[in-house]
Coordinates of C-alpha atoms and ligand atoms in Angstrom, one line a residue:
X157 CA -60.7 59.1 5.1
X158 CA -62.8 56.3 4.9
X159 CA -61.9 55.5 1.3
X160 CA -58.3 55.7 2.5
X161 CA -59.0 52.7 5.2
X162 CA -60.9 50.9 2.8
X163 CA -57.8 50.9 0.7
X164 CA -55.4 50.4 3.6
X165 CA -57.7 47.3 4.2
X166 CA -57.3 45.8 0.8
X167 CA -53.7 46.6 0.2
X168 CA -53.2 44.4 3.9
X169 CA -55.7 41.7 2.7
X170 CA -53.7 41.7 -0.8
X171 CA -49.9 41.5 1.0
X172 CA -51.3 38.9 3.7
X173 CA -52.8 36.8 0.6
X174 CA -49.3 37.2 -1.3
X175 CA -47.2 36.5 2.0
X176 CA -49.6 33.2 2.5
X177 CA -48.9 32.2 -0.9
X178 CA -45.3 32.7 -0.4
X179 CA -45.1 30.6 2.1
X180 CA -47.1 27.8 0.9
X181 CA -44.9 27.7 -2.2
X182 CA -41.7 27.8 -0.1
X183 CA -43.7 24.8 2.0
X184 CA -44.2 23.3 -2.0
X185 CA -40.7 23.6 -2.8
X186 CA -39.2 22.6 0.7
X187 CA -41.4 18.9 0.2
X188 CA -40.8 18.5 -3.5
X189 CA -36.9 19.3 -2.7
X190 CA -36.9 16.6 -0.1
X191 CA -39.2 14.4 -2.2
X192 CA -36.1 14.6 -4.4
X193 CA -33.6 14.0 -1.8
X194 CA -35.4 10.6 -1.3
X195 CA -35.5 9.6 -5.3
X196 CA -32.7 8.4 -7.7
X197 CA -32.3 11.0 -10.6
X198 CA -31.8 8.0 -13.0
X199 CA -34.5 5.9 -12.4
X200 CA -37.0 7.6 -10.5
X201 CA -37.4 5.4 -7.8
X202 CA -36.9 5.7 -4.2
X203 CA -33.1 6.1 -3.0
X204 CA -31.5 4.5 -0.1
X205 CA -32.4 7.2 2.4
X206 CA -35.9 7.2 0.9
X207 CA -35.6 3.7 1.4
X208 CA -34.9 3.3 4.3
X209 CA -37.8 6.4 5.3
X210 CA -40.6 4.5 3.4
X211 CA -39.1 1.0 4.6
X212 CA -39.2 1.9 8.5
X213 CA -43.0 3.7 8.2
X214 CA -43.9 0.5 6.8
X215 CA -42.4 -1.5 9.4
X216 CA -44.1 0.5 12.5
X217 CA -47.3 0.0 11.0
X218 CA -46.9 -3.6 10.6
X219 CA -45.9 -4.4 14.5
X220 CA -49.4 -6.4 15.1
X221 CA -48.3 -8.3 11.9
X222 CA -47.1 -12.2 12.8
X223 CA -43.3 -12.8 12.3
X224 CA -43.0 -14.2 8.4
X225 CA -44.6 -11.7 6.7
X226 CA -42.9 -9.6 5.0
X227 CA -39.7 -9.9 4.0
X228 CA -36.6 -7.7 2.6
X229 CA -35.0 -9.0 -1.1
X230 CA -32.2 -7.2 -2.2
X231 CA -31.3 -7.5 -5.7
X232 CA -27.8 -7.5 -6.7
X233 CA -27.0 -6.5 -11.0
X234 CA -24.0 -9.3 -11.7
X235 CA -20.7 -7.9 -13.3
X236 CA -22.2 -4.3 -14.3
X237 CA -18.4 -2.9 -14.6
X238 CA -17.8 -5.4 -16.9
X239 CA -21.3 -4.8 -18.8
X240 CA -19.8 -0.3 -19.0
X241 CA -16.9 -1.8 -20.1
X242 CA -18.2 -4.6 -22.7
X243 CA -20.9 -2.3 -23.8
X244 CA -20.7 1.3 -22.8
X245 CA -22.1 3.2 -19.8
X246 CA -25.4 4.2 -21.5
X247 CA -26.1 0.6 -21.9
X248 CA -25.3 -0.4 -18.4
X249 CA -27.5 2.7 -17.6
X250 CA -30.1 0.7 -19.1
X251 CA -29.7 -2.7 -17.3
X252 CA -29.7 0.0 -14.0
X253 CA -33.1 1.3 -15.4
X254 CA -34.4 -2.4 -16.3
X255 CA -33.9 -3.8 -12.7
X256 CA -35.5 -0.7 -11.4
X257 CA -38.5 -1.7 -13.9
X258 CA -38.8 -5.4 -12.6
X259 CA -38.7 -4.9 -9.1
X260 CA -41.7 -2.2 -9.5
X261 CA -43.8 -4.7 -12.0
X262 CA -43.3 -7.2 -9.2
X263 CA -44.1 -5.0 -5.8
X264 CA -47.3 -5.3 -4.5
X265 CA -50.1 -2.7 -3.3
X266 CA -48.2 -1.1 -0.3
X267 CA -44.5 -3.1 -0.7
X268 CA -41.5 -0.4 -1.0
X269 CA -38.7 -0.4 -2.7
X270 CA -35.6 1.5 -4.0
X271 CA -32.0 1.7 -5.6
X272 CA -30.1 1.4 -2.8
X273 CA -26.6 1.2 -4.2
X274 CA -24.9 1.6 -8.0
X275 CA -26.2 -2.0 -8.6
X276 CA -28.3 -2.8 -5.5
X277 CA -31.9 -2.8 -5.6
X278 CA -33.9 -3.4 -2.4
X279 CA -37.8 -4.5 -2.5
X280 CA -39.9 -4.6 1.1
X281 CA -42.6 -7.3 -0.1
X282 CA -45.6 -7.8 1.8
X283 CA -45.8 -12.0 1.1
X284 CA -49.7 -12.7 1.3
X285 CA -48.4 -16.3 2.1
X286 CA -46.1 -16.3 -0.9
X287 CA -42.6 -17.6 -0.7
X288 CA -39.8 -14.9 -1.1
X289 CA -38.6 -17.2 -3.7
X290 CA -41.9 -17.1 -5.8
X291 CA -41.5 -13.1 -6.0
X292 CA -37.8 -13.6 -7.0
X293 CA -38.4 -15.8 -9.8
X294 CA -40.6 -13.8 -11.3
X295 CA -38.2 -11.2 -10.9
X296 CA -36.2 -13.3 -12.9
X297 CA -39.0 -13.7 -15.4
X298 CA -40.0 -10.0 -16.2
X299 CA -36.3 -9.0 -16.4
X300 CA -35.4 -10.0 -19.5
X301 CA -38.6 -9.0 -21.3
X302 CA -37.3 -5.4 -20.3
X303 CA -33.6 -5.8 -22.4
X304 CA -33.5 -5.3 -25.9
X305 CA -30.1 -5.6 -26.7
X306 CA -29.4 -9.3 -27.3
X307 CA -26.4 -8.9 -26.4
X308 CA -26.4 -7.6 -23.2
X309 CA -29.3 -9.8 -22.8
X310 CA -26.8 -13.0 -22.7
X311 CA -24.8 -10.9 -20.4
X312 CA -27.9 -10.4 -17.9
X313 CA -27.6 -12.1 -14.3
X314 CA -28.7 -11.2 -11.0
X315 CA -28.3 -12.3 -7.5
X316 CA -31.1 -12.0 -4.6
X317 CA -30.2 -11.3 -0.7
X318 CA -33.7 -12.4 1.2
X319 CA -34.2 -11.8 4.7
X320 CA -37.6 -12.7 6.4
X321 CA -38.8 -10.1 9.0
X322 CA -38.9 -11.5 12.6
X323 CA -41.5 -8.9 13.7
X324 CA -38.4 -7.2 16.2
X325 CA -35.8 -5.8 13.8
X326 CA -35.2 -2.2 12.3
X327 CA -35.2 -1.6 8.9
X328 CA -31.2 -1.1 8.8
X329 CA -30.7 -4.5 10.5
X330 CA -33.3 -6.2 8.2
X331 CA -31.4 -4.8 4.9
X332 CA -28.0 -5.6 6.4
X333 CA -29.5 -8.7 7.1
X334 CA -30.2 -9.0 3.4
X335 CA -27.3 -7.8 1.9
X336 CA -25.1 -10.2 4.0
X337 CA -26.4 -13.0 2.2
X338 CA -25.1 -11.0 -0.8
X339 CA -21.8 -10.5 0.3
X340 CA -21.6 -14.5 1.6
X341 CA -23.2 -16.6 -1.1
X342 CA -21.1 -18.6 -3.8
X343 CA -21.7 -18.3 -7.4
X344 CA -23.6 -20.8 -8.7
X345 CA -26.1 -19.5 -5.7
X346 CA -28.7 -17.1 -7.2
X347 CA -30.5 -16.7 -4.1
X348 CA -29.3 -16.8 -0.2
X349 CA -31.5 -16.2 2.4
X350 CA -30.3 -14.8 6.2
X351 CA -29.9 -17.9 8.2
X352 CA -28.7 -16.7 11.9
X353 CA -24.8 -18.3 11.7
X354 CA -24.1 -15.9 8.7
X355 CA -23.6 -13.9 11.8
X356 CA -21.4 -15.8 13.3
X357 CA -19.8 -16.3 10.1
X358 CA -19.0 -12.5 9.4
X359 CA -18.2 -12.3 13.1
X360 CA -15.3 -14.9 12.5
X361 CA -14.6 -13.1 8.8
X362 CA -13.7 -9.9 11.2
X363 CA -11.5 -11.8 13.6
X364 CA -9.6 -13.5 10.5
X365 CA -9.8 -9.8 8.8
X366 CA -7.7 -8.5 11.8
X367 CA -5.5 -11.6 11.8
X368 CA -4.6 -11.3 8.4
X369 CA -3.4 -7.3 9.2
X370 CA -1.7 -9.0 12.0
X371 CA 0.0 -11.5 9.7
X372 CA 1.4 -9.1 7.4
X373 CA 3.0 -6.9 10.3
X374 CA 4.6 -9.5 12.4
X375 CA 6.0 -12.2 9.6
X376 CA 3.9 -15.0 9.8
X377 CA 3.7 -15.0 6.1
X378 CA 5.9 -17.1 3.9
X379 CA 6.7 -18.0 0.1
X380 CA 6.9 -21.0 -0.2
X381 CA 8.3 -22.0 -4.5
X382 CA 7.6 -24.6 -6.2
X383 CA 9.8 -26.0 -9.3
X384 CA 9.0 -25.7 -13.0
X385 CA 10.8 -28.3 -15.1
X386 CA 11.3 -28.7 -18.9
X387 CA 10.1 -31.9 -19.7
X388 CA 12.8 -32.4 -22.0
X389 CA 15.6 -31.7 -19.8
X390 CA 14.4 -32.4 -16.8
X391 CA 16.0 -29.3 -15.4
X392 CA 14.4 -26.3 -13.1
X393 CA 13.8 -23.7 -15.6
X394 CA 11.5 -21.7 -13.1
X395 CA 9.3 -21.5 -9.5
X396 CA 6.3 -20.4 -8.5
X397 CA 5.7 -18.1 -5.4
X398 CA 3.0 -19.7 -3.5
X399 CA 1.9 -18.1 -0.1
X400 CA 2.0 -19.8 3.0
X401 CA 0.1 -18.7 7.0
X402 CA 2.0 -19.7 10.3
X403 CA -0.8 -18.8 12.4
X404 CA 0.2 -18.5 16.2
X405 CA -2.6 -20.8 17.2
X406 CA -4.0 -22.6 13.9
X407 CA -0.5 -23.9 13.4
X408 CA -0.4 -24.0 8.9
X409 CA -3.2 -21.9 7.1
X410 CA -3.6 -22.9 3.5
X411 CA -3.8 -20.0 1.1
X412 CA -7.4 -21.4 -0.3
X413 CA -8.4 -20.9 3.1
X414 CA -7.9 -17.3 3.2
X415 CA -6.8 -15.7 0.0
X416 CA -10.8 -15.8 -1.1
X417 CA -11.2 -14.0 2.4
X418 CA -8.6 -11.5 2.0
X419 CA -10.4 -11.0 -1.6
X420 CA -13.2 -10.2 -0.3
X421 CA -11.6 -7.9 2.3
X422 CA -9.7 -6.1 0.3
X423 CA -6.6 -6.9 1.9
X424 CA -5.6 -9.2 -0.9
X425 CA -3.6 -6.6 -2.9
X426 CA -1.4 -5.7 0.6
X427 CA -0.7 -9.5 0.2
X428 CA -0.1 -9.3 -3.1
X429 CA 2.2 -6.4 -3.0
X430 CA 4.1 -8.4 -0.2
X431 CA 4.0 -11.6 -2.0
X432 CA 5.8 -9.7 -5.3
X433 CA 8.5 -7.7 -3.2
X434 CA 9.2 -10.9 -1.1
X435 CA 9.4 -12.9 -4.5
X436 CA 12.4 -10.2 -6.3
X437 CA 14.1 -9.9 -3.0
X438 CA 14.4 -13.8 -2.6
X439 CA 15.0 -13.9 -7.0
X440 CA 17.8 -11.3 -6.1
X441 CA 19.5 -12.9 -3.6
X442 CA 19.8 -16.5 -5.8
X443 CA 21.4 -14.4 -8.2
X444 CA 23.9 -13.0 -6.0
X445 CA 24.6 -16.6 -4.7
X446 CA 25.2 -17.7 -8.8
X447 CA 22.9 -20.0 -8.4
X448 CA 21.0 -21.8 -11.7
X449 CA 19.0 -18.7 -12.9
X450 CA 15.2 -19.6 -12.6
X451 CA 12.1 -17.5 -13.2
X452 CA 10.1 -16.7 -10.5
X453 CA 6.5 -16.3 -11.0
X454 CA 3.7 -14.5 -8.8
X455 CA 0.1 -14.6 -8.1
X456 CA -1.6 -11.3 -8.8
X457 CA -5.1 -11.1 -8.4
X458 CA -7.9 -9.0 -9.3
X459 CA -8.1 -6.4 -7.0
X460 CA -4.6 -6.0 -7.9
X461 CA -6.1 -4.5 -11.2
X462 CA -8.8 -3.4 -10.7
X463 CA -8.0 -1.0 -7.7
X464 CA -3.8 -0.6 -7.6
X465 CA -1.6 1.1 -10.2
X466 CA -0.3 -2.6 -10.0
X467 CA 2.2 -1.3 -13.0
X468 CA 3.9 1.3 -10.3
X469 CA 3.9 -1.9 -7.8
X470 CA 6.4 -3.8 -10.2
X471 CA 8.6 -1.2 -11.1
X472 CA 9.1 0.1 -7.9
X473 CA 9.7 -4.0 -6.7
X474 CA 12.1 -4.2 -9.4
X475 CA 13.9 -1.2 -8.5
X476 CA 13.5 -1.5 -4.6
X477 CA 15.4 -5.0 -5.0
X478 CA 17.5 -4.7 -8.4
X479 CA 15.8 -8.2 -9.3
X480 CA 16.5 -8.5 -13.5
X481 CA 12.7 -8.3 -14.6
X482 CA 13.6 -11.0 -17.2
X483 CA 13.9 -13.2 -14.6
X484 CA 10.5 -12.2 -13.0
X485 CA 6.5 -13.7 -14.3
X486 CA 3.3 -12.5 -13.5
X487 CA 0.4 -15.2 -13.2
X488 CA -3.2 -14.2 -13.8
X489 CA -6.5 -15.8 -14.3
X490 CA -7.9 -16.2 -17.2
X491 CA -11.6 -14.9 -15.8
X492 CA -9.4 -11.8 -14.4
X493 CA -8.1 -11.3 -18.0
X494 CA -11.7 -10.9 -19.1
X495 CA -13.2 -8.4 -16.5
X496 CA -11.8 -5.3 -17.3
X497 CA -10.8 -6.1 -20.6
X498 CA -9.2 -2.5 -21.7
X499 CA -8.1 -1.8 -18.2
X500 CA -5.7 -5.5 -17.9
X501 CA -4.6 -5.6 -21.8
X502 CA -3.2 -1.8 -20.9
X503 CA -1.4 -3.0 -17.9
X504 CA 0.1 -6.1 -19.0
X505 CA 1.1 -4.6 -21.9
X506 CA 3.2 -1.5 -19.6
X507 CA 4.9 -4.2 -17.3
X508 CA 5.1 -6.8 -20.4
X509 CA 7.2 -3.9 -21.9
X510 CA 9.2 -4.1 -18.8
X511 CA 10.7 -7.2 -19.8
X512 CA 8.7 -9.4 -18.1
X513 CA 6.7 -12.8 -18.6
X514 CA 2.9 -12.7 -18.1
X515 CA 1.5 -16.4 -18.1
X516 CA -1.8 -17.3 -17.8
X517 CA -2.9 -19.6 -14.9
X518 CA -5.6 -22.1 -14.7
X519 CA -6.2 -22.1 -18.3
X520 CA -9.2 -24.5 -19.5
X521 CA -11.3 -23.4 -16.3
X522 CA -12.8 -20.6 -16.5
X523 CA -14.7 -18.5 -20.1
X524 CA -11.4 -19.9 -22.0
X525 CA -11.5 -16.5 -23.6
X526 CA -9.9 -16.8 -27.3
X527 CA -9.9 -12.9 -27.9
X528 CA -8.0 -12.4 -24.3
X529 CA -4.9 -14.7 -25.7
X530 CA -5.2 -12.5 -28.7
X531 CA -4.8 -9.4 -27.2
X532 CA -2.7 -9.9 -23.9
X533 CA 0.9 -10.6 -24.5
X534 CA 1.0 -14.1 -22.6
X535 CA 4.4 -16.1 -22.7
X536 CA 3.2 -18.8 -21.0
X537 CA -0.2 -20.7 -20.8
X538 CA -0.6 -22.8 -17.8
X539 CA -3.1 -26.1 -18.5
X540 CA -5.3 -26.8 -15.3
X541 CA -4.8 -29.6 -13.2
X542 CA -8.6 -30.0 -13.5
X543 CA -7.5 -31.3 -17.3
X544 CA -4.3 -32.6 -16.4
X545 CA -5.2 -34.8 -13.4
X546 CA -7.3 -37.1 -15.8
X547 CA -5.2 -36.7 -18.7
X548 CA -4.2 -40.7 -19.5
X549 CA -7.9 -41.8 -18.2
X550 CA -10.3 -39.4 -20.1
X551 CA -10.5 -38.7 -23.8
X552 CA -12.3 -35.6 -23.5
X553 CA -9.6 -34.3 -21.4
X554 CA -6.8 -35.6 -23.4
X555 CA -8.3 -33.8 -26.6
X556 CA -8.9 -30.9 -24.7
X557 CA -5.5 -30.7 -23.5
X558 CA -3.9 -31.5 -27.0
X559 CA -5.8 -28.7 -28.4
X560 CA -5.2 -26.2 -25.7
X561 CA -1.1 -27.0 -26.6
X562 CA -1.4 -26.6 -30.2
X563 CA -3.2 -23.9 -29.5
X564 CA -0.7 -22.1 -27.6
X565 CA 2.4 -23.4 -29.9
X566 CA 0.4 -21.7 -33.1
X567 CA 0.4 -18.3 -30.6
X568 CA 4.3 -19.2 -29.8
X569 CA 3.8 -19.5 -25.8
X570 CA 5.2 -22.0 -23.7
X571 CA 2.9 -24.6 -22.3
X572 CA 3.2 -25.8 -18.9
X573 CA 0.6 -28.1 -17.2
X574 CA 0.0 -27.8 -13.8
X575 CA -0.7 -30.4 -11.0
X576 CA 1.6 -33.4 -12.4
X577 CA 2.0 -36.7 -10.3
X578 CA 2.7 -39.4 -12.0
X579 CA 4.9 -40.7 -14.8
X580 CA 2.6 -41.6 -17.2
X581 CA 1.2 -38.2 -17.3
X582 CA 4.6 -36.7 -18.2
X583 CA 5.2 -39.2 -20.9
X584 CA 1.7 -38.2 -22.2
X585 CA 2.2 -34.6 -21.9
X586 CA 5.3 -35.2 -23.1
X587 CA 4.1 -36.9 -26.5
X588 CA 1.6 -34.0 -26.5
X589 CA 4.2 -31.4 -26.8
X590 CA 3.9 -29.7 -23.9
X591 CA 6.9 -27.9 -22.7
X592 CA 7.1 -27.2 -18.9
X593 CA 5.6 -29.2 -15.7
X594 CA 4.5 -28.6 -12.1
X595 CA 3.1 -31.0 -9.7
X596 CA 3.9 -33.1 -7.3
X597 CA 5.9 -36.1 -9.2
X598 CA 8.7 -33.3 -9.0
X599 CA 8.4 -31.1 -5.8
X600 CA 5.7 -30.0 -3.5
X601 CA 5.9 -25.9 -3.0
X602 CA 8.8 -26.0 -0.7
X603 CA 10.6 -22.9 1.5
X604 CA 13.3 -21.0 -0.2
X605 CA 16.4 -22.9 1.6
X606 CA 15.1 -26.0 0.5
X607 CA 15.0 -24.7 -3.7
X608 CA 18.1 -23.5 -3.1
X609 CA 19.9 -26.8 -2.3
X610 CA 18.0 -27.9 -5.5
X611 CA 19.2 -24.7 -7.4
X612 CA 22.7 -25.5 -7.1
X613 CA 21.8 -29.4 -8.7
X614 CA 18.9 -28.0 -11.5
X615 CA 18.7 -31.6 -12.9
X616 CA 18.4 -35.1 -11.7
X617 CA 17.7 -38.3 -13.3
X618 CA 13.9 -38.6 -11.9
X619 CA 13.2 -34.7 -13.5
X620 CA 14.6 -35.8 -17.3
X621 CA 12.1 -38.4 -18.6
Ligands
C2E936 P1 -2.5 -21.8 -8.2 O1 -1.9 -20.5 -8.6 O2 -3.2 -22.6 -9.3 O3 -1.3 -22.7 -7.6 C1 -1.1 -24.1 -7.8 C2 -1.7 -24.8 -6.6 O4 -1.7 -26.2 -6.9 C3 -0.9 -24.7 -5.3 O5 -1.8 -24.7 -4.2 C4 0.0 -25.9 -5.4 O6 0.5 -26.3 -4.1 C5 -1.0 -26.9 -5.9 N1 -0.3 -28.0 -6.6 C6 0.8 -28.0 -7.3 N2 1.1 -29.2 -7.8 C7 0.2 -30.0 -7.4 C8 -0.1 -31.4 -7.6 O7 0.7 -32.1 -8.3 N3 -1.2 -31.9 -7.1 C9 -2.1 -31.2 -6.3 N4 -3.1 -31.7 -5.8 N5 -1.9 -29.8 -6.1 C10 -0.8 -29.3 -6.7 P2 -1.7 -23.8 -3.0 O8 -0.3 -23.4 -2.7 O9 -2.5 -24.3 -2.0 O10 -2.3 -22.5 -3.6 C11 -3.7 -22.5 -4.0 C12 -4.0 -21.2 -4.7 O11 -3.9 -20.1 -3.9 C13 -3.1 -20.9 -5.9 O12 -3.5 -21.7 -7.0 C14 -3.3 -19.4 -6.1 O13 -4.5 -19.2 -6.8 C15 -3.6 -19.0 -4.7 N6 -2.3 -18.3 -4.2 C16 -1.3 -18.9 -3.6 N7 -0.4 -18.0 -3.2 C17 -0.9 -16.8 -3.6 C18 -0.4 -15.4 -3.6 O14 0.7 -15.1 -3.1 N8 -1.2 -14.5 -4.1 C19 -2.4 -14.8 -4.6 N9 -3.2 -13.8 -5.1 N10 -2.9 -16.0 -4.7 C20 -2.1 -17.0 -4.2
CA937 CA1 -0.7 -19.7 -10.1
CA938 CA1 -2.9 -22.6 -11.4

């Protein structure tokens, strides 16, 4: 009997021992499974939500700490679609892996910081003092010491979003903070720091956001077309479809005031998509009138690419409006040529196939890629007015210009240069072999009624030189 509650005794010590176990290892597994949660699987830092989690403990424990001293830096990878696409994903895996390495060389004792996005990653730097821009450029020093691949190395470029902590702020506000200066700064500005009227700024972005949706609902959109002319006849051998805004209370709304916004929106390939219908309904109805056949040429832009089937867009524009595709011309940028390389040569290429023109605009401004013109089918190169506008003053740009011609007569385009105004540039252009012209010496973008008038008289004596 006593034997039998001795063992009785062990057998309930053993199962209470194994059940505590248990449940410390479910405990274990619970913490390391949310410890997970809060990493990135590819580079084994902190994720957003972990983030954000480390980022707000640090902030409540900093409260007694005097506005100025810490501050939130996100870094942005530049172009890493294009750096998959150029070099493969496994590369672009190890730019991702890179940044991940710099930001933790450069975090202090006690600073956290994480991959917060794809290409986003966020550091919350205690500054001792330091300026936010000291920690950035070493950032930008350590970085390349962490890429191999020469290459990719040349490709390498990063932009930093830097807000300060005002002592009041969550940690959500203070990285939104951040990444606005991201989503605001220009270019050739590597690092933006909150100021408080980016605030006011993105508050205006959403008003002109919900204008622009507005715009495209109730009309206030118009193409405008401006004449191409063949230097040697003089006569209108095409137009170009430029957008116009009739905003209720701004009155006129140039497009470079709000075709970078609807970029950034997104709401630039609704435009776009409206821009190309409106074009092949207006090319449709010159046609019907017999008027002097012209090509009409439209902006596409990126996003058009990048996020559309922009090759279902044109077919179902052509077919929508019975517009002869012959008669229709895509423009794209030269830079937008180069960003998904694979991607745009396979498009073009489909609506090229179509039967119609691809031309490329603003050519001599951007990379000037060579191996695009190889591989895009472009009919038409478009010369910059950048080159043109100084063409019979500056050498440099006169060269330049002769070379970009022969260029393009070697690759059997036709080469128009954009932005002439004067007289002496045509002659020049003219001697240069250049075939078509825009600019102002012959028209300003002007509405449809107004081409038409000069569609039904395609020459006069001031358009043949
Ligand atoms: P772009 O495609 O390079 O168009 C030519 C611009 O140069 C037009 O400006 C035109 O009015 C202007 N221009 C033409 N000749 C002359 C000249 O002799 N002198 C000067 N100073 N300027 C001249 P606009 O209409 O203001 O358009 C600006 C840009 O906005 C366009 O540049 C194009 O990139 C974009 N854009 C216009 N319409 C659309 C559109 O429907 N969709 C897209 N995605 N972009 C558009
Ligand atoms: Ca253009
Ligand atoms: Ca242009």
């Amino acid at each position: 009997m006593k034997l039998a509650v001795i063992l009785l005794g062990v057998l309930s010590a053993a199962f209470l021992a194994a059940l505590i176990f248990a449940f410390y290892k479910i405990v274990l597994m619970e913490k390391e499974a949310k410890h997970n949660l809060n990493i990135d699987e590819m580079t084994g830092v902190y994720n957003r939500d972990g983030f954000m989690r480390a980022g707000r403990e640090t902030l409540e424990h900093s409260h007694s700490r005097s506005d100025g001293d810490i501050a939130l830096i996100v870094f942005d990878v530049d172009k890493l679609r294009l750096i998959n696409t150029l070099f493969g994903t496994e590369e672009g895996d190890k730019v991702v892996c890179a940044f991940a390495e710099a930001v933790k060389h450069i975090a202090g004792k006690g600073d956290v910081f994480g991959r917060v996005d794809t290409d986003d990653f966020a550091l919350l730097a205690k500054l001792h003092g330091k300026q936010p821009s000291e920690i950035i450029d070493n950032f930008a020093k350590v970085l390349p010491t962490l890429i191999a691949n020469g290459a990719l190395y040349e490709q390498l470029n990063f932009y930093a979003g830097v807000c300060v902590y005002d002592g009041h702020d969550d940690i959500y506000t203070l990285f939104n903070k951040a990444n606005l200066c991201l989503l605001t700064h220009s270019e050739n500005q590597r690092v933006s720091e909150f100021t408080s009227d980016m605030e006011s700024r993105m508050v205006e972005n959403e008003i002109m956001r919900s204008e622009m949706l507005e715009a495209l609902k109730n009309g206030q959109f118009e193409l405008y077309y401006q004449p191409k002319v063949s230097f040697k006849s003089g006569e209108i051998v095409g137009v170009e479809a430029l957008i116009r805004w009739h905003h209720p209370v701004k009155g006129f709304v140039p497009p470079c005031d709000f075709i970078p916004l609807a970029e950034q929106f997104g709401i630039i390939t609704k435009i776009d998509e409206w821009g190309l219908m409106t074009a092949c309904r207006q090319g449709k109805k010159w046609q019907d009138m017999d008027l002097h056949p012209v090509v009409i040429s439209v902006n596409m832009s990126q996003a058009q690419f990048v996020r559309t089937d922009v090759f279902a867009t044109v077919v179902h524009a052509l077919e929508e409006t019975g517009f002869d595709p012959k008669y229709l011309e895509i423009e794209v940028t030269e830079t937008m040529a180069m960003m998904d390389v694979e991607h745009t040569v396979n498009v073009l290429n489909k609506i090229h196939g179509l039967g119609v023109s691809i031309s490329m605009d603003d050519f001599g401004t951007g990379y000037s890629s060579l191996a695009s013109l190889k591989t895009i089918p472009f009919d038409v190169l478009k010369i910059d007015r950048s080159l043109v506008c100084d063409v019979n003053d500056n050498d440099t740009s006169k060269r330049i210009t002769s070379a970009i011609v022969a260029m393009g007569k070697a690759l059997k385009m036709v080469v128009l240069a954009e932005g002439v105004e004067t007289n002496e540039q045509c002659k020049l252009l003219t001697d240069l072999g250049c075939d078509l012209a825009q600019g102002y010496y012959y028209s300003k973008p002007r509405p449809a009624n107004e081409i038409e008038a000069m569609l039904i008289f395609p020459v006069n004596s001031k358009m043949a030189i």
